[in-house]
Short mmCIF file of C-alpha atoms in Angstrom, two decimals:
data_model
loop_
_atom_site.label_atom_id
_atom_site.label_comp_id
_atom_site.label_asym_id
_atom_site.label_seq_id
_atom_site.Cartn_x
_atom_site.Cartn_y
_atom_site.Cartn_z
CA UNK A 1 90.21 98.43 58.49
CA UNK A 2 86.74 96.86 57.09
CA UNK A 3 87.70 93.20 57.33
CA UNK A 4 90.61 90.96 58.19
CA UNK A 5 90.65 86.99 57.53
CA UNK A 6 93.16 84.95 59.41
CA UNK A 7 93.90 81.64 57.86
CA UNK A 8 95.80 78.56 58.50
CA UNK A 9 95.52 78.87 62.25
CA UNK A 10 94.40 76.39 64.86
CA UNK A 11 91.60 77.39 67.38
CA UNK A 12 92.02 76.43 70.80
CA UNK A 13 88.64 77.57 72.72
CA UNK A 14 87.00 75.55 75.95
CA UNK A 15 83.69 75.95 73.78
CA UNK A 16 84.77 73.22 71.32
CA UNK A 17 85.28 69.81 72.05
CA UNK A 18 88.49 69.82 70.67
CA UNK A 19 90.77 71.89 68.59
CA UNK A 20 89.81 73.21 65.02
CA UNK A 21 92.55 72.73 62.74
CA UNK A 22 93.45 74.61 59.46
CA UNK A 23 91.03 76.95 60.26
CA UNK A 24 89.99 80.42 59.21
CA UNK A 25 88.22 83.51 60.90
CA UNK A 26 86.81 86.59 59.07
CA UNK A 27 86.52 89.57 61.19
CA UNK A 28 84.45 92.58 59.95
CA UNK A 29 83.54 95.74 61.93
CA UNK A 30 84.81 94.31 65.19
CA UNK A 31 82.81 91.17 65.18
CA UNK A 32 83.75 87.50 64.30
CA UNK A 33 81.16 86.84 61.13
CA UNK A 34 82.76 83.45 59.99
CA UNK A 35 84.81 80.76 61.21
CA UNK A 36 85.26 77.87 58.57
CA UNK A 37 87.64 76.51 55.89
CA UNK A 38 89.61 79.40 54.39
CA UNK A 39 88.12 78.14 51.01
CA UNK A 40 84.73 78.43 52.36
CA UNK A 41 84.50 82.04 53.21
CA UNK A 42 83.85 84.38 50.86
CA UNK A 43 85.69 87.96 51.52
CA UNK A 44 85.43 91.49 50.14
CA UNK A 45 87.70 93.38 47.84
CA UNK A 46 90.57 94.84 50.23
CA UNK A 47 90.32 92.39 53.14
CA UNK A 48 93.52 91.91 54.81
CA UNK A 49 94.36 88.56 54.60
CA UNK A 50 96.98 87.13 57.49
CA UNK A 51 98.38 83.94 57.05
CA UNK A 52 98.86 82.58 60.56
CA UNK A 53 101.18 80.04 59.30
CA UNK A 54 100.03 76.88 61.67
CA UNK A 55 100.05 79.15 64.87
CA UNK A 56 97.42 78.89 67.58
CA UNK A 57 94.13 81.22 68.07
CA UNK A 58 92.56 81.75 71.89
CA UNK A 59 90.17 84.05 73.06
CA UNK A 60 91.40 86.95 74.66
CA UNK A 61 91.77 86.41 78.41
CA UNK A 62 89.92 87.60 81.26
CA UNK A 63 91.83 88.58 84.62
CA UNK A 64 89.05 88.94 87.34
CA UNK A 65 91.17 90.50 89.89
CA UNK A 66 93.45 93.37 89.09
CA UNK A 67 94.48 97.01 90.42
CA UNK A 68 95.62 98.79 87.01
CA UNK A 69 96.28 101.99 88.76
CA UNK A 70 98.70 100.18 91.63
CA UNK A 71 102.37 99.45 91.56
CA UNK A 72 103.05 97.45 94.40
CA UNK A 73 101.00 99.71 96.76
CA UNK A 74 104.16 101.77 97.89
CA UNK A 75 102.04 104.30 99.49
CA UNK A 76 104.84 106.31 100.01
CA UNK A 77 105.08 106.88 96.12
CA UNK A 78 101.63 108.99 96.98
CA UNK A 79 103.48 111.13 99.60
CA UNK A 80 105.89 112.36 97.11
CA UNK A 81 104.86 112.07 93.68
CA UNK A 82 102.52 114.44 91.39
CA UNK A 83 99.26 113.09 90.82
CA UNK A 84 99.83 113.03 87.29
CA UNK A 85 102.70 110.53 88.01
CA UNK A 86 100.04 108.15 89.19
CA UNK A 87 98.12 108.09 86.26
CA UNK A 88 101.00 108.02 83.86
CA UNK A 89 102.50 104.71 85.58
CA UNK A 90 99.09 103.34 85.02
CA UNK A 91 99.40 103.78 81.17
CA UNK A 92 102.47 101.40 81.29
CA UNK A 93 100.52 98.73 83.65
CA UNK A 94 97.65 98.77 81.29
CA UNK A 95 99.89 98.15 78.22
CA UNK A 96 101.86 95.44 80.18
CA UNK A 97 98.57 93.73 80.87
CA UNK A 98 96.92 93.80 77.51
CA UNK A 99 100.50 92.57 75.92
CA UNK A 100 100.46 89.55 77.94
CA UNK A 101 97.01 88.42 76.26
CA UNK A 102 94.56 90.01 78.86
CA UNK A 103 91.90 91.83 76.83
CA UNK A 104 89.51 92.30 79.63
CA UNK A 105 90.07 92.77 83.59
CA UNK A 106 87.95 93.06 86.56
CA UNK A 107 89.92 96.14 88.50
CA UNK A 108 89.32 95.57 92.28
CA UNK A 109 90.23 98.94 93.58
CA UNK A 110 91.60 102.60 92.54
CA UNK A 111 90.48 102.68 88.99
CA UNK A 112 87.71 105.24 88.60
CA UNK A 113 85.32 106.19 85.80
CA UNK A 114 87.61 108.74 84.02
CA UNK A 115 90.05 105.77 83.51
CA UNK A 116 87.15 103.45 81.98
CA UNK A 117 85.92 106.08 79.84
CA UNK A 118 89.23 106.77 78.31
CA UNK A 119 89.90 103.01 77.65
CA UNK A 120 86.34 103.00 75.74
CA UNK A 121 87.48 105.91 73.97
CA UNK A 122 90.53 104.19 73.04
CA UNK A 123 92.96 106.78 74.06
CA UNK A 124 95.84 104.34 74.71
CA UNK A 125 96.36 100.68 74.94
CA UNK A 126 94.37 99.10 77.30
CA UNK A 127 92.12 96.17 78.50
CA UNK A 128 88.60 97.10 78.83
CA UNK A 129 87.14 96.68 82.08
CA UNK A 130 84.68 96.80 84.87
CA UNK A 131 85.66 98.69 88.09
CA UNK A 132 84.73 98.66 91.61
CA UNK A 133 85.95 102.24 92.11
CA UNK A 134 87.43 101.91 95.70
CA UNK A 135 86.90 99.15 98.04
CA UNK A 136 85.26 99.37 101.30
CA UNK A 137 86.95 99.03 104.61
CA UNK A 138 86.53 99.18 108.42
CA UNK A 139 88.28 101.76 110.53
CA UNK A 140 91.57 99.65 110.82
CA UNK A 141 90.45 97.32 108.10
CA UNK A 142 92.34 96.26 104.94
CA UNK A 143 91.98 99.26 103.11
CA UNK A 144 92.11 101.65 105.98
CA UNK A 145 95.83 102.95 105.41
CA UNK A 146 95.66 105.92 108.24
CA UNK A 147 99.34 105.43 109.90
CA UNK A 148 99.27 106.10 114.01
CA UNK A 149 100.99 109.51 112.88
CA UNK A 150 97.71 110.27 111.72
CA UNK A 151 98.85 110.51 107.70
CA UNK A 152 96.18 108.85 105.61
CA UNK A 153 98.26 107.15 102.88
CA UNK A 154 95.42 105.94 101.01
CA UNK A 155 94.69 107.62 97.32
CA UNK A 156 92.01 109.77 97.35
CA UNK A 157 90.86 112.47 94.65
CA UNK A 158 87.67 113.71 93.20
CA UNK A 159 85.76 110.69 91.60
CA UNK A 160 87.46 108.15 94.04
CA UNK A 161 85.66 107.90 97.54
CA UNK A 162 87.34 107.50 100.80
CA UNK A 163 87.04 103.66 101.73
CA UNK A 164 86.17 103.77 105.27
CA UNK A 165 82.87 103.11 106.64
CA UNK A 166 81.23 101.48 109.62
CA UNK A 167 77.68 100.43 111.03
CA UNK A 168 74.94 99.53 108.89
CA UNK A 169 73.82 102.98 107.95
CA UNK A 170 77.58 103.87 107.39
CA UNK A 171 78.10 101.07 104.73
CA UNK A 172 74.51 101.70 102.90
CA UNK A 173 75.70 105.25 102.54
CA UNK A 174 79.28 104.45 101.21
CA UNK A 175 77.81 101.71 98.86
CA UNK A 176 75.65 104.23 97.57
CA UNK A 177 78.76 106.98 97.14
CA UNK A 178 80.84 104.20 95.48
CA UNK A 179 77.89 103.54 92.89
CA UNK A 180 77.53 107.29 92.50
CA UNK A 181 81.00 106.95 91.35
CA UNK A 182 80.00 104.50 88.63
CA UNK A 183 81.49 101.51 89.98
CA UNK A 184 80.41 98.34 87.99
CA UNK A 185 80.87 95.76 91.34
CA UNK A 186 80.90 96.50 95.06
CA UNK A 187 84.29 95.68 96.41
CA UNK A 188 84.10 94.83 100.27
CA UNK A 189 87.39 93.87 102.77
CA UNK A 190 85.63 91.10 104.74
CA UNK A 191 89.13 90.15 106.27
CA UNK A 192 92.50 91.83 106.79
CA UNK A 193 95.31 91.24 104.84
CA UNK A 194 98.85 90.85 103.99
CA UNK A 195 99.94 94.42 103.01
CA UNK A 196 97.44 96.32 104.97
CA UNK A 197 99.43 97.92 108.18
CA UNK A 198 96.57 97.59 111.01
CA UNK A 199 95.29 94.15 110.57
CA UNK A 200 96.05 90.45 109.83
CA UNK A 201 94.78 87.99 106.77
CA UNK A 202 92.59 85.97 109.27
CA UNK A 203 91.09 88.71 111.00
CA UNK A 204 87.31 89.39 110.02
CA UNK A 205 85.84 92.43 109.29
CA UNK A 206 82.28 93.92 108.80
CA UNK A 207 79.70 91.85 110.62
CA UNK A 208 76.91 89.90 109.14
CA UNK A 209 74.19 92.63 109.11
CA UNK A 210 77.11 95.29 107.67
CA UNK A 211 77.52 92.52 104.92
CA UNK A 212 74.17 91.79 104.25
CA UNK A 213 73.19 95.51 104.37
CA UNK A 214 75.70 95.98 101.47
CA UNK A 215 74.50 93.34 99.26
CA UNK A 216 71.00 94.45 99.61
CA UNK A 217 71.83 97.86 98.98
CA UNK A 218 73.95 96.92 95.85
CA UNK A 219 71.00 94.66 94.43
CA UNK A 220 68.69 97.43 94.59
CA UNK A 221 70.80 99.30 92.18
CA UNK A 222 70.53 97.29 88.86
CA UNK A 223 71.32 93.77 90.71
CA UNK A 224 74.94 95.11 91.20
CA UNK A 225 77.08 91.88 92.24
CA UNK A 226 79.65 92.38 95.34
CA UNK A 227 82.85 90.69 95.75
CA UNK A 228 84.92 90.06 99.04
CA UNK A 229 88.47 90.02 99.96
CA UNK A 230 88.56 87.29 102.18
CA UNK A 231 91.12 84.89 103.53
CA UNK A 232 90.08 84.32 106.90
CA UNK A 233 87.77 81.29 107.38
CA UNK A 234 84.99 83.36 109.48
CA UNK A 235 84.91 86.28 106.97
CA UNK A 236 84.58 84.18 104.15
CA UNK A 237 81.67 82.22 105.87
CA UNK A 238 80.37 85.57 106.59
CA UNK A 239 80.60 86.74 103.21
CA UNK A 240 79.17 83.92 101.57
CA UNK A 241 76.18 83.81 103.79
CA UNK A 242 75.39 87.26 103.24
CA UNK A 243 75.20 86.46 99.52
CA UNK A 244 78.35 87.91 98.30
CA UNK A 245 79.04 86.73 94.83
CA UNK A 246 82.70 86.45 94.44
CA UNK A 247 85.61 85.62 97.15
CA UNK A 248 88.92 86.77 96.26
CA UNK A 249 91.77 84.92 97.87
CA UNK A 250 89.59 82.19 100.30
CA UNK A 251 92.90 81.17 101.99
CA UNK A 252 91.44 79.72 104.92
CA UNK A 253 88.44 78.01 103.59
CA UNK A 254 87.50 74.17 104.44
CA UNK A 255 85.41 71.40 102.86
CA UNK A 256 82.36 72.81 104.92
CA UNK A 257 82.54 76.22 103.33
CA UNK A 258 83.82 75.28 99.72
CA UNK A 259 80.39 72.89 99.81
CA UNK A 260 78.46 76.04 101.01
CA UNK A 261 79.61 77.81 98.15
CA UNK A 262 78.83 75.37 95.51
CA UNK A 263 75.45 75.43 97.22
CA UNK A 264 74.99 78.94 96.59
CA UNK A 265 77.22 79.24 93.44
CA UNK A 266 79.51 81.38 94.59
CA UNK A 267 82.73 81.96 92.55
CA UNK A 268 86.37 81.89 93.90
CA UNK A 269 89.04 84.10 92.28
CA UNK A 270 92.07 82.28 94.10
CA UNK A 271 94.98 84.78 93.19
CA UNK A 272 97.40 81.88 93.17
CA UNK A 273 99.98 84.03 91.36
CA UNK A 274 99.95 86.84 94.33
CA UNK A 275 100.43 84.35 97.06
CA UNK A 276 103.51 82.80 95.35
CA UNK A 277 105.25 85.79 94.31
CA UNK A 278 104.47 87.37 97.40
CA UNK A 279 106.01 84.59 99.30
CA UNK A 280 109.42 84.99 97.04
CA UNK A 281 109.42 88.58 97.73
CA UNK A 282 109.40 87.49 101.41
CA UNK A 283 112.32 85.03 100.73
CA UNK A 284 114.26 87.55 99.05
CA UNK A 285 114.06 90.32 101.92
CA UNK A 286 111.81 92.61 99.46
CA UNK A 287 109.11 92.93 102.25
CA UNK A 288 109.06 94.63 105.55
CA UNK A 289 109.62 92.13 108.42
CA UNK A 290 105.76 92.33 109.46
CA UNK A 291 104.56 91.57 106.08
CA UNK A 292 106.81 89.01 105.47
CA UNK A 293 105.56 87.10 108.34
CA UNK A 294 101.97 87.77 107.20
CA UNK A 295 102.97 86.17 103.54
CA UNK A 296 104.86 83.16 104.58
CA UNK A 297 101.69 82.26 106.83
CA UNK A 298 99.20 82.52 104.13
CA UNK A 299 101.36 80.52 101.63
CA UNK A 300 101.54 77.63 104.10
CA UNK A 301 97.77 77.03 103.69
CA UNK A 302 96.66 78.58 100.35
CA UNK A 303 97.49 76.11 97.73
CA UNK A 304 96.09 73.04 99.72
CA UNK A 305 92.81 74.94 100.42
CA UNK A 306 92.31 75.78 96.63
CA UNK A 307 92.96 72.31 95.94
CA UNK A 308 90.23 71.22 98.58
CA UNK A 309 87.82 74.19 96.67
CA UNK A 310 88.53 72.64 93.24
CA UNK A 311 87.79 68.82 94.53
CA UNK A 312 84.69 69.95 95.79
CA UNK A 313 83.67 71.73 92.71
CA UNK A 314 83.62 75.25 93.78
CA UNK A 315 83.65 77.44 90.34
CA UNK A 316 86.90 79.04 90.15
CA UNK A 317 88.30 81.80 87.90
CA UNK A 318 91.39 83.48 87.04
CA UNK A 319 92.76 86.09 88.84
CA UNK A 320 96.32 87.51 90.05
CA UNK A 321 95.90 90.52 91.95
CA UNK A 322 98.32 92.33 89.58
CA UNK A 323 99.17 95.51 91.02
CA UNK A 324 100.03 94.16 94.21
CA UNK A 325 102.58 92.17 91.98
CA UNK A 326 104.14 93.28 88.60
CA UNK A 327 101.85 93.71 85.74
CA UNK A 328 102.33 91.47 82.56
CA UNK A 329 102.68 88.16 84.11
CA UNK A 330 99.09 87.60 84.51
CA UNK A 331 99.01 84.33 82.25
CA UNK A 332 101.18 82.79 84.62
CA UNK A 333 98.12 81.86 86.86
CA UNK A 334 97.12 79.41 84.32
CA UNK A 335 100.08 76.99 85.01
CA UNK A 336 99.35 77.56 88.90
CA UNK A 337 95.54 76.79 88.13
CA UNK A 338 96.76 73.72 86.94
CA UNK A 339 98.89 72.74 89.80
CA UNK A 340 95.62 72.80 91.77
CA UNK A 341 93.81 69.83 89.74
CA UNK A 342 92.87 71.63 86.37
CA UNK A 343 93.41 70.35 83.17
CA UNK A 344 94.91 72.96 80.72
CA UNK A 345 92.04 73.43 78.84
CA UNK A 346 89.93 74.16 81.93
CA UNK A 347 92.32 76.82 83.26
CA UNK A 348 91.63 78.02 79.64
CA UNK A 349 88.03 78.37 80.38
CA UNK A 350 88.69 79.96 83.87
CA UNK A 351 90.04 82.92 82.10
CA UNK A 352 87.80 83.13 79.07
CA UNK A 353 84.39 81.73 78.90
CA UNK A 354 83.67 80.90 82.79
CA UNK A 355 85.16 84.44 83.44
CA UNK A 356 82.41 85.69 80.77
CA UNK A 357 79.65 83.87 82.19
CA UNK A 358 80.37 85.54 85.47
CA UNK A 359 80.51 89.12 84.33
CA UNK A 360 77.21 88.13 82.22
CA UNK A 361 79.13 89.26 79.09
CA UNK A 362 79.43 85.67 77.53
CA UNK A 363 76.83 87.05 74.70
CA UNK A 364 80.02 89.26 73.61
CA UNK A 365 83.10 87.95 74.83
CA UNK A 366 85.00 85.11 76.41
CA UNK A 367 85.06 82.38 73.43
CA UNK A 368 85.60 82.49 69.52
CA UNK A 369 82.34 82.44 68.01
CA UNK A 370 80.13 83.85 65.16
CA UNK A 371 78.37 86.82 66.14
CA UNK A 372 81.31 87.79 69.19
CA UNK A 373 83.44 90.61 69.44
CA UNK A 374 86.77 89.51 68.09
CA UNK A 375 89.14 89.66 71.18
CA UNK A 376 91.90 87.02 70.63
CA UNK A 377 95.52 86.02 71.15
CA UNK A 378 97.94 84.24 68.80
CA UNK A 379 100.80 81.97 69.98
CA UNK A 380 103.07 79.60 68.09
CA UNK A 381 102.94 76.69 70.52
CA UNK A 382 99.92 74.47 71.61
CA UNK A 383 99.35 75.94 75.05
CA UNK A 384 97.43 72.45 75.84
CA UNK A 385 100.98 70.79 75.54
CA UNK A 386 102.68 73.28 77.91
CA UNK A 387 100.32 75.74 79.50
CA UNK A 388 103.03 77.73 81.18
CA UNK A 389 104.30 78.76 77.63
CA UNK A 390 101.39 81.46 77.77
CA UNK A 391 103.16 83.09 80.88
CA UNK A 392 105.61 85.01 79.13
CA UNK A 393 104.12 87.95 77.24
CA UNK A 394 107.09 87.42 74.58
CA UNK A 395 105.47 84.17 73.51
CA UNK A 396 102.01 86.12 72.86
CA UNK A 397 102.74 86.99 69.20
CA UNK A 398 99.75 88.95 68.17
CA UNK A 399 96.91 90.46 70.61
CA UNK A 400 93.44 91.70 68.72
CA UNK A 401 90.85 93.61 70.91
CA UNK A 402 87.71 94.79 69.10
CA UNK A 403 88.89 93.32 65.81
CA UNK A 404 91.79 95.36 65.92
CA UNK A 405 95.48 94.15 66.20
CA UNK A 406 97.08 95.89 69.23
CA UNK A 407 100.12 93.77 69.43
CA UNK A 408 101.80 92.19 66.72
CA UNK A 409 105.25 90.31 66.90
CA UNK A 410 104.16 87.94 64.27
CA UNK A 411 105.76 87.90 61.07
CA UNK A 412 107.67 91.38 61.54
#
């Protein structure tokens, strides 16, 4: 397809002061080349014309925290399933993600360079991605899945380095190994977690010297950014002071650390959805007893402390931790962002233009603007009136990625 005109639509985009009504968008070779009233846009012979029938167009969303290769982190599956099954499951995960309206993701562990290259070759429906390949973990830390029996349950194969490293020299070596594996950013486990076998969320992991060494080594390699899984206050503090750029979860942060994050420009990806869904799973008896206890404890403090972060002015981005929870419900995070204080347009910005800025891809993505890549979604209800409407993938009528329609439930 050479060109496509979508007319009679309303654009909902945080980059504009208000919705643009009865507008048309001309797409050519994957790029947006005109935004205007339809009668004002010249089109080529053969241009495909789509009447949007008054529906709403938004930028494609960016989920800042997913695990495309994971399905609940049921490591028992790794012991039983052939390796090929692991990858075939991921195909459905990626399709579910893009069908939900997410056209770009930041994968926070287990996606390797082969997956990214396959997506770039359009071998299957998938969001575009930045990958961390494998998180860094201390021995006995959040991504050390060696059991007392001696069996190591972590997925490990050529191109996917083992996560465990210790000491300054050890973390430098592992950072280099992860970058050799073509990671776009480094993910480090700065505290324990809910799903890990050997620790608890509030426990700090990696000391200050180790964290600073990771940041320094990453910066030396093309100014690569570092992201930290961090629930506990001390671990968050260590990560922020070390110069880490993104805090994931942030459960036990307080006013003081929130002010420090504002001062340093540290982003927060609160992953409200995974905390909410994990609590539900605990209450429904779907988690083991020890994991349920940790899930319930984290849920007591998380939302209130995310409100603190928002009120202090911390830069907050949309991320879900899909993979720990079911894929394809990503945009339910928007409603939860509004529950901590955001207005609907602000929540949309957290999952579009602000996320793009944090990834330094806002010259290409994150908004509907002339010259940018045509990544967009269509819905038949104004999300500013009901942000929760976007959370149901069935309400995403169309998904356009790189100017191509990759999902179409509109006018079928």
